[in-house]
Coordinates of C-alpha atoms in Angstrom, one line a residue:
E1 CA 14.7 0.2 56.1
R2 CA 17.4 2.9 56.1
F3 CA 20.2 0.3 56.2
V4 CA 18.7 -1.5 53.2
Q5 CA 18.3 1.7 51.3
R6 CA 21.9 2.9 52.0
T7 CA 23.4 -0.5 51.3
S8 CA 21.5 -0.8 48.0
D9 CA 22.5 2.7 46.9
L10 CA 26.1 2.0 47.7
F11 CA 26.2 -1.2 45.7
L12 CA 24.3 0.2 42.8
A13 CA 26.6 3.2 42.6
M14 CA 29.6 0.9 42.5
I15 CA 28.0 -1.1 39.6
F16 CA 26.6 1.7 37.5
R17 CA 28.9 4.6 38.3
D18 CA 32.3 3.1 39.1
G19 CA 32.1 -0.2 37.2
M20 CA 34.0 -2.0 40.0
F21 CA 32.0 -3.5 42.8
H22 CA 32.0 -5.7 45.9
A23 CA 30.2 -8.9 44.6
D24 CA 29.2 -10.5 47.9
P25 CA 26.7 -8.4 49.8
H26 CA 25.6 -10.7 52.6
P27 CA 25.0 -9.6 56.2
G28 CA 28.4 -11.0 57.5
N29 CA 30.2 -8.6 55.2
F30 CA 28.8 -5.4 56.8
L31 CA 29.9 -3.6 59.9
L32 CA 28.0 -0.7 61.6
P33 CA 30.6 1.1 63.7
D34 CA 28.0 3.8 64.7
A35 CA 24.6 5.1 63.5
G36 CA 26.2 7.3 60.8
H37 CA 28.6 4.9 59.1
L38 CA 28.6 1.6 57.2
A39 CA 31.7 -0.4 56.6
I40 CA 32.0 -3.2 54.0
L41 CA 34.2 -6.2 54.7
D42 CA 35.9 -8.9 52.6
F43 CA 36.7 -7.7 49.1
G44 CA 37.8 -11.1 48.0
D45 CA 35.0 -11.3 45.5
V46 CA 35.1 -8.2 43.2
G47 CA 33.4 -7.6 39.8
Y48 CA 34.4 -5.2 37.1
L49 CA 32.3 -3.8 34.2
T50 CA 33.7 -1.9 31.3
Q51 CA 31.7 1.1 30.0
R52 CA 30.5 -1.0 27.1
R53 CA 29.4 -3.7 29.5
R54 CA 27.6 -1.2 31.8
L55 CA 25.6 -0.1 28.8
D56 CA 24.7 -3.7 28.0
F57 CA 23.7 -4.3 31.6
Q58 CA 21.6 -1.2 31.6
A59 CA 19.8 -2.2 28.3
L60 CA 18.9 -5.6 29.9
L61 CA 17.6 -4.1 33.1
L62 CA 15.6 -1.4 31.3
A63 CA 13.9 -4.1 29.2
I64 CA 13.2 -6.1 32.3
S65 CA 11.8 -3.1 34.3
E66 CA 9.6 -2.2 31.4
R67 CA 8.5 -5.8 30.7
D68 CA 9.6 -5.3 27.1
A69 CA 10.3 -8.8 25.6
D70 CA 11.4 -7.3 22.2
D71 CA 14.1 -5.0 23.7
F72 CA 15.2 -7.7 26.1
T73 CA 15.6 -10.2 23.2
R74 CA 17.6 -7.7 21.2
A75 CA 19.9 -6.8 24.1
L76 CA 20.3 -10.5 24.9
L77 CA 21.3 -11.5 21.4
T78 CA 23.8 -8.6 21.4
V79 CA 25.6 -9.5 24.6
T80 CA 25.6 -13.2 23.9
R81 CA 27.0 -12.6 20.3
A82 CA 24.4 -15.1 19.0
S83 CA 25.3 -16.8 15.7
V84 CA 23.2 -16.4 12.6
E85 CA 21.8 -20.0 13.1
I86 CA 20.0 -18.9 16.3
D87 CA 16.2 -18.9 15.9
E88 CA 15.4 -15.4 17.1
D89 CA 11.7 -16.0 17.1
A90 CA 12.1 -19.0 19.4
V91 CA 14.3 -17.0 21.8
Q92 CA 11.7 -14.2 21.9
S93 CA 8.9 -16.7 22.6
A94 CA 11.0 -18.1 25.5
V95 CA 11.7 -14.6 26.8
E96 CA 8.0 -13.7 26.7
A97 CA 7.1 -16.9 28.6
W98 CA 9.8 -16.2 31.2
M99 CA 8.6 -12.6 31.7
Q100 CA 5.0 -13.8 32.0
R101 CA 5.9 -16.3 34.7
W102 CA 8.4 -14.3 36.8
L103 CA 7.7 -10.6 36.2
R104 CA 3.9 -10.4 36.1
A105 CA 3.7 -9.2 39.7
G106 CA 6.9 -7.1 39.5
V107 CA 10.5 -7.8 40.2
S108 CA 10.3 -6.8 43.9
E109 CA 7.6 -9.3 44.7
Q110 CA 9.5 -12.3 43.2
D111 CA 12.3 -14.4 44.5
L112 CA 15.0 -13.6 42.0
G113 CA 17.0 -16.8 42.6
P114 CA 14.6 -19.2 40.8
A115 CA 13.9 -16.5 38.2
L116 CA 17.6 -16.3 37.4
E117 CA 18.0 -20.1 37.3
H118 CA 15.1 -20.3 34.8
L119 CA 16.8 -17.5 32.7
L120 CA 20.1 -19.5 32.7
D121 CA 18.1 -22.6 31.5
L122 CA 16.7 -20.4 28.7
F123 CA 20.2 -19.5 27.6
R124 CA 21.3 -23.1 27.6
E125 CA 18.2 -24.4 25.7
N126 CA 18.8 -21.8 23.0
H127 CA 22.5 -22.2 22.8
L128 CA 23.3 -18.7 24.1
T129 CA 26.4 -18.1 26.1
F130 CA 25.8 -15.3 28.6
P131 CA 29.0 -13.3 29.6
S132 CA 30.2 -14.2 33.1
D133 CA 31.1 -10.6 33.8
L134 CA 27.3 -9.7 33.5
L135 CA 26.3 -12.6 35.7
M136 CA 28.1 -11.1 38.7
P137 CA 26.0 -7.9 39.0
L138 CA 22.9 -9.9 38.4
R139 CA 23.8 -12.1 41.5
V140 CA 24.5 -8.9 43.4
L141 CA 21.0 -7.6 42.7
M142 CA 19.6 -11.0 43.7
R143 CA 21.5 -10.9 47.0
L144 CA 20.5 -7.3 47.7
Q145 CA 16.9 -8.3 47.3
G146 CA 17.4 -11.2 49.6
L147 CA 19.0 -9.0 52.2
G148 CA 16.0 -6.6 52.0
L149 CA 13.5 -9.4 52.4
E150 CA 15.5 -10.9 55.3
L151 CA 15.4 -7.5 57.1
G152 CA 11.7 -6.9 56.3
S153 CA 12.3 -4.0 53.9
T154 CA 9.4 -2.7 51.9
V155 CA 11.5 -0.7 49.4
P156 CA 10.9 -2.2 45.9
L157 CA 14.0 -3.2 44.0
D158 CA 12.5 -1.5 40.9
D159 CA 12.4 1.8 42.8
M160 CA 16.1 1.4 43.8
L161 CA 17.2 0.7 40.2
R162 CA 15.1 3.3 38.4
P163 CA 17.2 6.5 39.3
Y164 CA 20.4 4.8 38.1
L165 CA 18.9 3.5 34.9
T166 CA 17.3 6.9 34.1
Q167 CA 20.5 8.8 34.7
M168 CA 22.5 6.4 32.5
M169 CA 20.0 6.8 29.7
A170 CA 20.2 10.6 30.0
D171 CA 24.0 10.5 30.0
R172 CA 24.0 8.5 26.7
F173 CA 22.4 11.5 24.9
K174 CA 24.6 14.3 26.3
P175 CA 26.6 16.1 23.6
A176 CA 29.9 14.9 25.0
A177 CA 28.7 11.3 24.9
L178 CA 27.4 11.7 21.3
L179 CA 30.7 13.2 20.3
K180 CA 32.6 10.3 21.8
E181 CA 30.4 7.8 20.1
G182 CA 30.8 9.6 16.8
R183 CA 34.6 9.5 17.1
R184 CA 34.4 5.8 17.9
T185 CA 32.3 5.3 14.7
L186 CA 34.8 7.3 12.6
R187 CA 37.7 5.3 13.9
S188 CA 35.9 2.1 13.0
W189 CA 35.4 3.4 9.5
Q190 CA 39.1 4.3 9.4
R191 CA 40.1 0.8 10.4
L192 CA 37.8 -0.6 7.7
L193 CA 38.8 1.7 4.8
G194 CA 42.5 2.3 5.7
P195 CA 43.9 -0.9 4.2
L196 CA 41.5 -0.7 1.2
P197 CA 43.9 1.0 -1.3
D198 CA 46.7 -1.5 -0.8
E199 CA 44.3 -4.4 -1.0
L200 CA 42.8 -3.1 -4.2
A201 CA 46.3 -2.6 -5.7
D202 CA 47.3 -6.2 -4.8
L203 CA 44.1 -7.4 -6.4
A204 CA 44.8 -5.5 -9.6
V205 CA 48.3 -6.9 -9.8
R206 CA 47.0 -10.5 -9.4
M207 CA 44.3 -9.9 -12.0
R208 CA 46.9 -8.6 -14.5
K209 CA 49.2 -11.5 -13.8
D210 CA 46.8 -14.4 -13.5
G211 CA 43.6 -13.2 -15.1
A212 CA 40.3 -13.2 -13.3
S213 CA 36.6 -13.5 -13.9
L214 CA 34.2 -11.2 -12.1
D215 CA 30.8 -12.4 -11.0
I216 CA 28.7 -9.5 -9.6
R217 CA 25.5 -10.3 -7.7
V218 CA 23.9 -7.2 -6.2
H219 CA 20.8 -7.5 -3.9
D220 CA 18.8 -4.3 -3.3
P221 CA 21.8 -2.0 -3.9
D222 CA 19.9 1.3 -4.0
E223 CA 18.7 1.1 -0.4
V224 CA 22.0 0.0 1.0
V225 CA 24.0 2.7 -0.7
D226 CA 21.5 5.4 0.1
N227 CA 21.4 4.4 3.7
L228 CA 25.2 4.4 3.9
I229 CA 25.4 7.9 2.4
D230 CA 22.7 9.2 4.7
G231 CA 24.3 7.7 7.7
L232 CA 27.7 9.2 6.9
I233 CA 26.2 12.7 6.4
A234 CA 24.2 12.4 9.6
A235 CA 27.2 11.2 11.6
A236 CA 29.3 14.1 10.3
S237 CA 26.6 16.6 11.2
I238 CA 26.0 15.2 14.6
I239 CA 29.7 15.2 15.4
G240 CA 30.1 18.8 14.4
A241 CA 27.0 20.0 16.3
S242 CA 28.0 17.9 19.4
E243 CA 31.5 19.5 19.4
L244 CA 29.9 23.0 19.3
L245 CA 27.4 22.1 22.1
A246 CA 30.0 20.4 24.2
K247 CA 32.3 23.5 24.1
R248 CA 29.4 25.9 24.5
T249 CA 30.5 27.8 21.5
P250 CA 29.1 31.3 21.8
P251 CA 26.7 32.9 21.4
T252 CA 24.7 30.7 23.8
I253 CA 21.2 30.7 25.2
K254 CA 20.8 29.0 28.6
D255 CA 24.2 27.3 28.1
A256 CA 23.2 25.9 24.7
S257 CA 25.4 26.9 21.8
V258 CA 23.4 28.7 19.2
P259 CA 25.7 27.5 16.4
G260 CA 25.5 24.0 17.6
V261 CA 21.7 24.1 17.6
A262 CA 21.8 25.6 14.1
V263 CA 24.0 22.8 12.8
F264 CA 21.6 20.3 14.1
A265 CA 18.8 22.1 12.3
L266 CA 20.9 22.4 9.1
A267 CA 21.6 18.7 9.3
G268 CA 17.8 18.0 9.2
L269 CA 17.2 20.3 6.3
T270 CA 20.2 18.8 4.4
W271 CA 18.7 15.3 5.0
V272 CA 15.4 16.4 3.5
R273 CA 17.0 18.1 0.5
L274 CA 19.2 15.1 -0.2
Q275 CA 16.2 12.7 -0.1
N276 CA 14.2 14.9 -2.5
R277 CA 17.1 15.3 -4.9
R278 CA 18.0 11.6 -4.8
A279 CA 14.4 10.7 -5.7
S280 CA 14.6 12.8 -9.0
H281 CA 18.0 11.4 -10.2
K282 CA 19.1 8.0 -11.4
K283 CA 20.4 5.9 -8.6
I284 CA 24.2 5.8 -8.3
T285 CA 24.3 2.1 -8.1
S286 CA 22.6 1.7 -11.5
R287 CA 25.2 3.9 -13.1
V288 CA 28.0 1.9 -11.4
A289 CA 26.4 -1.4 -12.5
G290 CA 26.2 -0.2 -16.1
F291 CA 29.8 0.9 -16.1
I292 CA 31.0 -2.4 -14.7
S293 CA 28.9 -4.4 -17.3
R294 CA 30.6 -2.4 -20.1
R295 CA 34.1 -2.9 -18.7
F296 CA 33.8 -6.6 -17.9

């Protein structure tokens, strides 16, 4: 029992904490030099997960552990980069059937080998390509479960996984993690908007030279623009507040920056004020559409 627990903790820490892991945990690859030490042999089969992939793997496992077909389907379609032609309802129905068959009694009471094979069949039938780098940690979990069953362990696999999944979920909402995600979002916007002035200038030159006709078709513009504006304001507020909280900008209460908390509160109040003010004014997209119609 103790050997299985220590071995599982070691491999799960490699997967979730380090992102680089030994991918072949069978009995022949372990050595017990004494009662207090465990040695792992044969690192010829090694897997690697980026931070992004670890989050993807975590989302899949959380959905499985909670028997949540909706979350699992969303996570699955994200990691497989499903095309727009994929029938999401059909995928979710297949996922629900898979969970009903294999997870009804709990992960630890099932043989994960046939369950994984059935899941791979589900991918093929729905034209989904599951990333190979995520298959390796799934196989590691399957082998760890098999090792435990072979040695007569009664420790459920769910119980082994839960502390790591809970910790990773908590880490995602730490101020430093929110700040990092906010910076990544801003860089994405910068990459999107950076070339825009030059591209608009080139477009204007071509229009003056060759002439052009403009056909504008706008579908539900008010909601799109409003959501974009609200998202930008929220992102800026969260980034600022996260910076203050991460640096513990004084004054602080129990290591929480008072200015940081205040900025979070101010962001919420600003959001409400903008919503109320926007409701009493003409939508910006209507004014833009009117201007364009007069110009063209």
